[in-house]
Amino acid sequence: MNDQTPPRAKVLGGLTPYLQVDGAIKAAEFYKRAFGAEEVFAYPPDDKGRTMHIHLYVNGSTLMLGDAYPEHGHPHQSAQGYTLQLHLSSDDIDAWWQRAVDAGCEVVTPLQVMFWGDRWGQVKDPFGVAWAMNAPVKG
């Protein structure tokens, strides 16, 4: 580590999703607006505006993301086959949902009581990533 590299942030949780998106800096800014993310570490952009690493905290967990670097064997691939799920309280889910939708997430499955008894819904962000929100129903 050189004098230009800031210290690493603490990783929260036991499993860290690491997203490769087209426009990691823009995605991090969007996640701040849509999901209340806090940026705790980021490498500065290169001459093409890409960054290899951004570390965010979202809802008490770590989320990491970076841009594609096809010249280093990491081409951009569309998001598919997974969902990032936010576990929320029954008092918070409506505000989290509305903030995400207001920021520009597309509703995929409206927030509703599901067969397992919790409120659940799914949105897709402008970077193609699916996000679900789940909370127990108020008793």
PDB file of N, CA and C in Angstrom, residues 31-84:
ATOM      1  N   TYR A  31     -26.983   4.057  -5.513  1.00  0.00           N
ATOM      2  CA  TYR A  31     -27.271   3.251  -4.329  1.00  0.00           C
ATOM      3  C   TYR A  31     -27.347   4.117  -3.072  1.00  0.00           C
ATOM      4  N   LYS A  32     -26.621   5.215  -3.052  1.00  0.00           N
ATOM      5  CA  LYS A  32     -26.751   6.155  -1.932  1.00  0.00           C
ATOM      6  C   LYS A  32     -28.158   6.737  -1.899  1.00  0.00           C
ATOM      7  N   ARG A  33     -28.654   7.137  -3.068  1.00  0.00           N
ATOM      8  CA  ARG A  33     -30.004   7.732  -3.143  1.00  0.00           C
ATOM      9  C   ARG A  33     -31.097   6.691  -2.929  1.00  0.00           C
ATOM     10  N   ALA A  34     -30.970   5.524  -3.562  1.00  0.00           N
ATOM     11  CA  ALA A  34     -32.036   4.531  -3.561  1.00  0.00           C
ATOM     12  C   ALA A  34     -32.082   3.670  -2.305  1.00  0.00           C
ATOM     13  N   PHE A  35     -30.913   3.355  -1.746  1.00  0.00           N
ATOM     14  CA  PHE A  35     -30.856   2.393  -0.640  1.00  0.00           C
ATOM     15  C   PHE A  35     -30.133   2.914   0.592  1.00  0.00           C
ATOM     16  N   GLY A  36     -29.859   4.220   0.630  1.00  0.00           N
ATOM     17  CA  GLY A  36     -29.207   4.797   1.795  1.00  0.00           C
ATOM     18  C   GLY A  36     -27.783   4.309   1.997  1.00  0.00           C
ATOM     19  N   ALA A  37     -27.119   3.905   0.922  1.00  0.00           N
ATOM     20  CA  ALA A  37     -25.745   3.394   1.030  1.00  0.00           C
ATOM     21  C   ALA A  37     -24.803   4.479   1.517  1.00  0.00           C
ATOM     22  N   GLU A  38     -23.784   4.029   2.229  1.00  0.00           N
ATOM     23  CA  GLU A  38     -22.702   4.908   2.687  1.00  0.00           C
ATOM     24  C   GLU A  38     -21.415   4.420   2.030  1.00  0.00           C
ATOM     25  N   GLU A  39     -20.731   5.297   1.318  1.00  0.00           N
ATOM     26  CA  GLU A  39     -19.460   4.928   0.699  1.00  0.00           C
ATOM     27  C   GLU A  39     -18.362   5.025   1.738  1.00  0.00           C
ATOM     28  N   VAL A  40     -17.646   3.912   1.950  1.00  0.00           N
ATOM     29  CA  VAL A  40     -16.604   3.892   2.969  1.00  0.00           C
ATOM     30  C   VAL A  40     -15.208   3.725   2.384  1.00  0.00           C
ATOM     31  N   PHE A  41     -15.121   3.409   1.086  1.00  0.00           N
ATOM     32  CA  PHE A  41     -13.819   3.300   0.430  1.00  0.00           C
ATOM     33  C   PHE A  41     -14.041   3.290  -1.075  1.00  0.00           C
ATOM     34  N   ALA A  42     -13.158   3.930  -1.802  1.00  0.00           N
ATOM     35  CA  ALA A  42     -13.214   3.866  -3.268  1.00  0.00           C
ATOM     36  C   ALA A  42     -11.852   4.214  -3.841  1.00  0.00           C
ATOM     37  N   TYR A  43     -11.462   3.454  -4.854  1.00  0.00           N
ATOM     38  CA  TYR A  43     -10.286   3.843  -5.618  1.00  0.00           C
ATOM     39  C   TYR A  43     -10.700   4.927  -6.590  1.00  0.00           C
ATOM     40  N   PRO A  44      -9.847   5.892  -6.849  1.00  0.00           N
ATOM     41  CA  PRO A  44     -10.194   6.965  -7.784  1.00  0.00           C
ATOM     42  C   PRO A  44     -10.379   6.407  -9.197  1.00  0.00           C
ATOM     43  N   PRO A  45     -11.140   7.119 -10.016  1.00  0.00           N
ATOM     44  CA  PRO A  45     -11.361   6.653 -11.385  1.00  0.00           C
ATOM     45  C   PRO A  45     -10.091   6.734 -12.223  1.00  0.00           C
ATOM     46  N   ASP A  46     -10.037   5.845 -13.230  1.00  0.00           N
ATOM     47  CA  ASP A  46      -8.925   5.892 -14.171  1.00  0.00           C
ATOM     48  C   ASP A  46      -9.227   6.918 -15.263  1.00  0.00           C
ATOM     49  N   ASP A  47      -8.397   6.981 -16.281  1.00  0.00           N
ATOM     50  CA  ASP A  47      -8.585   7.982 -17.334  1.00  0.00           C
ATOM     51  C   ASP A  47      -9.830   7.729 -18.191  1.00  0.00           C
ATOM     52  N   LYS A  48     -10.472   6.563 -18.027  1.00  0.00           N
ATOM     53  CA  LYS A  48     -11.720   6.264 -18.740  1.00  0.00           C
ATOM     54  C   LYS A  48     -12.945   6.429 -17.834  1.00  0.00           C
ATOM     55  N   GLY A  49     -12.728   6.911 -16.598  1.00  0.00           N
ATOM     56  CA  GLY A  49     -13.824   7.112 -15.657  1.00  0.00           C
ATOM     57  C   GLY A  49     -14.255   5.855 -14.921  1.00  0.00           C
ATOM     58  N   ARG A  50     -13.460   4.789 -15.006  1.00  0.00           N
ATOM     59  CA  ARG A  50     -13.789   3.531 -14.350  1.00  0.00           C
ATOM     60  C   ARG A  50     -13.049   3.432 -13.012  1.00  0.00           C
ATOM     61  N   THR A  51     -13.639   2.671 -12.112  1.00  0.00           N
ATOM     62  CA  THR A  51     -12.961   2.368 -10.859  1.00  0.00           C
ATOM     63  C   THR A  51     -12.962   0.866 -10.650  1.00  0.00           C
ATOM     64  N   MET A  52     -11.878   0.372 -10.084  1.00  0.00           N
ATOM     65  CA  MET A  52     -11.792  -1.065  -9.857  1.00  0.00           C
ATOM     66  C   MET A  52     -12.476  -1.501  -8.565  1.00  0.00           C
ATOM     67  N   HIS A  53     -12.775  -0.543  -7.672  1.00  0.00           N
ATOM     68  CA  HIS A  53     -13.321  -0.968  -6.380  1.00  0.00           C
ATOM     69  C   HIS A  53     -13.997   0.178  -5.641  1.00  0.00           C
ATOM     70  N   ILE A  54     -15.220  -0.083  -5.214  1.00  0.00           N
ATOM     71  CA  ILE A  54     -15.952   0.798  -4.297  1.00  0.00           C
ATOM     72  C   ILE A  54     -16.539  -0.094  -3.209  1.00  0.00           C
ATOM     73  N   HIS A  55     -16.440   0.350  -1.975  1.00  0.00           N
ATOM     74  CA  HIS A  55     -16.955  -0.384  -0.813  1.00  0.00           C
ATOM     75  C   HIS A  55     -18.061   0.464  -0.193  1.00  0.00           C
ATOM     76  N   LEU A  56     -19.251  -0.119  -0.097  1.00  0.00           N
ATOM     77  CA  LEU A  56     -20.414   0.555   0.475  1.00  0.00           C
ATOM     78  C   LEU A  56     -20.927  -0.218   1.678  1.00  0.00           C
ATOM     79  N   TYR A  57     -21.586   0.499   2.577  1.00  0.00           N
ATOM     80  CA  TYR A  57     -22.392  -0.124   3.625  1.00  0.00           C
ATOM     81  C   TYR A  57     -23.849   0.130   3.252  1.00  0.00           C
ATOM     82  N   VAL A  58     -24.641  -0.940   3.255  1.00  0.00           N
ATOM     83  CA  VAL A  58     -26.075  -0.854   2.974  1.00  0.00           C
ATOM     84  C   VAL A  58     -26.805  -1.679   4.024  1.00  0.00           C
ATOM     85  N   ASN A  59     -27.644  -1.033   4.807  1.00  0.00           N
ATOM     86  CA  ASN A  59     -28.487  -1.739   5.776  1.00  0.00           C
ATOM     87  C   ASN A  59     -27.668  -2.646   6.701  1.00  0.00           C
ATOM     88  N   GLY A  60     -26.506  -2.169   7.153  1.00  0.00           N
ATOM     89  CA  GLY A  60     -25.690  -2.927   8.093  1.00  0.00           C
ATOM     90  C   GLY A  60     -24.811  -3.989   7.466  1.00  0.00           C
ATOM     91  N   SER A  61     -24.733  -4.021   6.137  1.00  0.00           N
ATOM     92  CA  SER A  61     -23.910  -5.012   5.437  1.00  0.00           C
ATOM     93  C   SER A  61     -22.981  -4.321   4.442  1.00  0.00           C
ATOM     94  N   THR A  62     -21.977  -5.052   4.002  1.00  0.00           N
ATOM     95  CA  THR A  62     -21.060  -4.570   2.980  1.00  0.00           C
ATOM     96  C   THR A  62     -21.562  -4.953   1.602  1.00  0.00           C
ATOM     97  N   LEU A  63     -21.425  -4.032   0.665  1.00  0.00           N
ATOM     98  CA  LEU A  63     -21.642  -4.280  -0.763  1.00  0.00           C
ATOM     99  C   LEU A  63     -20.445  -3.681  -1.477  1.00  0.00           C
ATOM    100  N   MET A  64     -19.820  -4.460  -2.352  1.00  0.00           N
ATOM    101  CA  MET A  64     -18.673  -3.968  -3.114  1.00  0.00           C
ATOM    102  C   MET A  64     -19.016  -4.003  -4.593  1.00  0.00           C
ATOM    103  N   LEU A  65     -18.426  -3.077  -5.338  1.00  0.00           N
ATOM    104  CA  LEU A  65     -18.672  -3.035  -6.767  1.00  0.00           C
ATOM    105  C   LEU A  65     -17.488  -2.425  -7.494  1.00  0.00           C
ATOM    106  N   GLY A  66     -17.440  -2.702  -8.769  1.00  0.00           N
ATOM    107  CA  GLY A  66     -16.391  -2.161  -9.615  1.00  0.00           C
ATOM    108  C   GLY A  66     -16.819  -2.231 -11.069  1.00  0.00           C
ATOM    109  N   ASP A  67     -16.064  -1.551 -11.908  1.00  0.00           N
ATOM    110  CA  ASP A  67     -16.316  -1.556 -13.347  1.00  0.00           C
ATOM    111  C   ASP A  67     -15.675  -2.763 -14.009  1.00  0.00           C
ATOM    112  N   ALA A  68     -16.110  -3.022 -15.236  1.00  0.00           N
ATOM    113  CA  ALA A  68     -15.491  -4.049 -16.063  1.00  0.00           C
ATOM    114  C   ALA A  68     -14.145  -3.538 -16.576  1.00  0.00           C
ATOM    115  N   TYR A  69     -13.216  -4.451 -16.716  1.00  0.00           N
ATOM    116  CA  TYR A  69     -11.907  -4.159 -17.302  1.00  0.00           C
ATOM    117  C   TYR A  69     -11.611  -5.240 -18.336  1.00  0.00           C
ATOM    118  N   PRO A  70     -12.236  -5.141 -19.528  1.00  0.00           N
ATOM    119  CA  PRO A  70     -12.052  -6.199 -20.529  1.00  0.00           C
ATOM    120  C   PRO A  70     -10.596  -6.399 -20.934  1.00  0.00           C
ATOM    121  N   GLU A  71      -9.793  -5.346 -20.890  1.00  0.00           N
ATOM    122  CA  GLU A  71      -8.387  -5.486 -21.261  1.00  0.00           C
ATOM    123  C   GLU A  71      -7.585  -6.305 -20.249  1.00  0.00           C
ATOM    124  N   HIS A  72      -8.200  -6.586 -19.093  1.00  0.00           N
ATOM    125  CA  HIS A  72      -7.561  -7.422 -18.065  1.00  0.00           C
ATOM    126  C   HIS A  72      -8.337  -8.721 -17.851  1.00  0.00           C
ATOM    127  N   GLY A  73      -9.181  -9.086 -18.834  1.00  0.00           N
ATOM    128  CA  GLY A  73      -9.916 -10.339 -18.752  1.00  0.00           C
ATOM    129  C   GLY A  73     -11.215 -10.284 -17.983  1.00  0.00           C
ATOM    130  N   HIS A  74     -11.728  -9.083 -17.717  1.00  0.00           N
ATOM    131  CA  HIS A  74     -12.979  -8.920 -16.974  1.00  0.00           C
ATOM    132  C   HIS A  74     -13.970  -8.091 -17.789  1.00  0.00           C
ATOM    133  N   PRO A  75     -14.567  -8.685 -18.848  1.00  0.00           N
ATOM    134  CA  PRO A  75     -15.525  -7.940 -19.664  1.00  0.00           C
ATOM    135  C   PRO A  75     -16.842  -7.730 -18.917  1.00  0.00           C
ATOM    136  N   HIS A  76     -17.607  -6.747 -19.361  1.00  0.00           N
ATOM    137  CA  HIS A  76     -18.910  -6.509 -18.732  1.00  0.00           C
ATOM    138  C   HIS A  76     -19.853  -7.657 -19.051  1.00  0.00           C
ATOM    139  N   GLN A  77     -20.565  -8.124 -18.032  1.00  0.00           N
ATOM    140  CA  GLN A  77     -21.588  -9.146 -18.188  1.00  0.00           C
ATOM    141  C   GLN A  77     -22.845  -8.632 -17.518  1.00  0.00           C
ATOM    142  N   SER A  78     -23.979  -8.795 -18.178  1.00  0.00           N
ATOM    143  CA  SER A  78     -25.252  -8.344 -17.615  1.00  0.00           C
ATOM    144  C   SER A  78     -25.580  -9.127 -16.347  1.00  0.00           C
ATOM    145  N   ALA A  79     -26.219  -8.445 -15.411  1.00  0.00           N
ATOM    146  CA  ALA A  79     -26.669  -9.088 -14.176  1.00  0.00           C
ATOM    147  C   ALA A  79     -27.760 -10.093 -14.507  1.00  0.00           C
ATOM    148  N   GLN A  80     -27.668 -11.289 -13.944  1.00  0.00           N
ATOM    149  CA  GLN A  80     -28.713 -12.278 -14.167  1.00  0.00           C
ATOM    150  C   GLN A  80     -28.672 -13.350 -13.093  1.00  0.00           C
ATOM    151  N   GLY A  81     -29.834 -13.875 -12.765  1.00  0.00           N
ATOM    152  CA  GLY A  81     -29.910 -15.053 -11.915  1.00  0.00           C
ATOM    153  C   GLY A  81     -29.678 -14.843 -10.434  1.00  0.00           C
ATOM    154  N   TYR A  82     -29.694 -13.631  -9.939  1.00  0.00           N
ATOM    155  CA  TYR A  82     -29.547 -13.409  -8.504  1.00  0.00           C
ATOM    156  C   TYR A  82     -30.321 -12.161  -8.095  1.00  0.00           C
ATOM    157  N   THR A  83     -30.586 -12.057  -6.810  1.00  0.00           N
ATOM    158  CA  THR A  83     -31.280 -10.910  -6.235  1.00  0.00           C
ATOM    159  C   THR A  83     -30.580 -10.524  -4.945  1.00  0.00           C
ATOM    160  N   LEU A  84     -30.342  -9.239  -4.749  1.00  0.00           N
ATOM    161  CA  LEU A  84     -29.858  -8.745  -3.468  1.00  0.00           C
ATOM    162  C   LEU A  84     -31.095  -8.488  -2.617  1.00  0.00           C
TER     163      LEU A  84
END
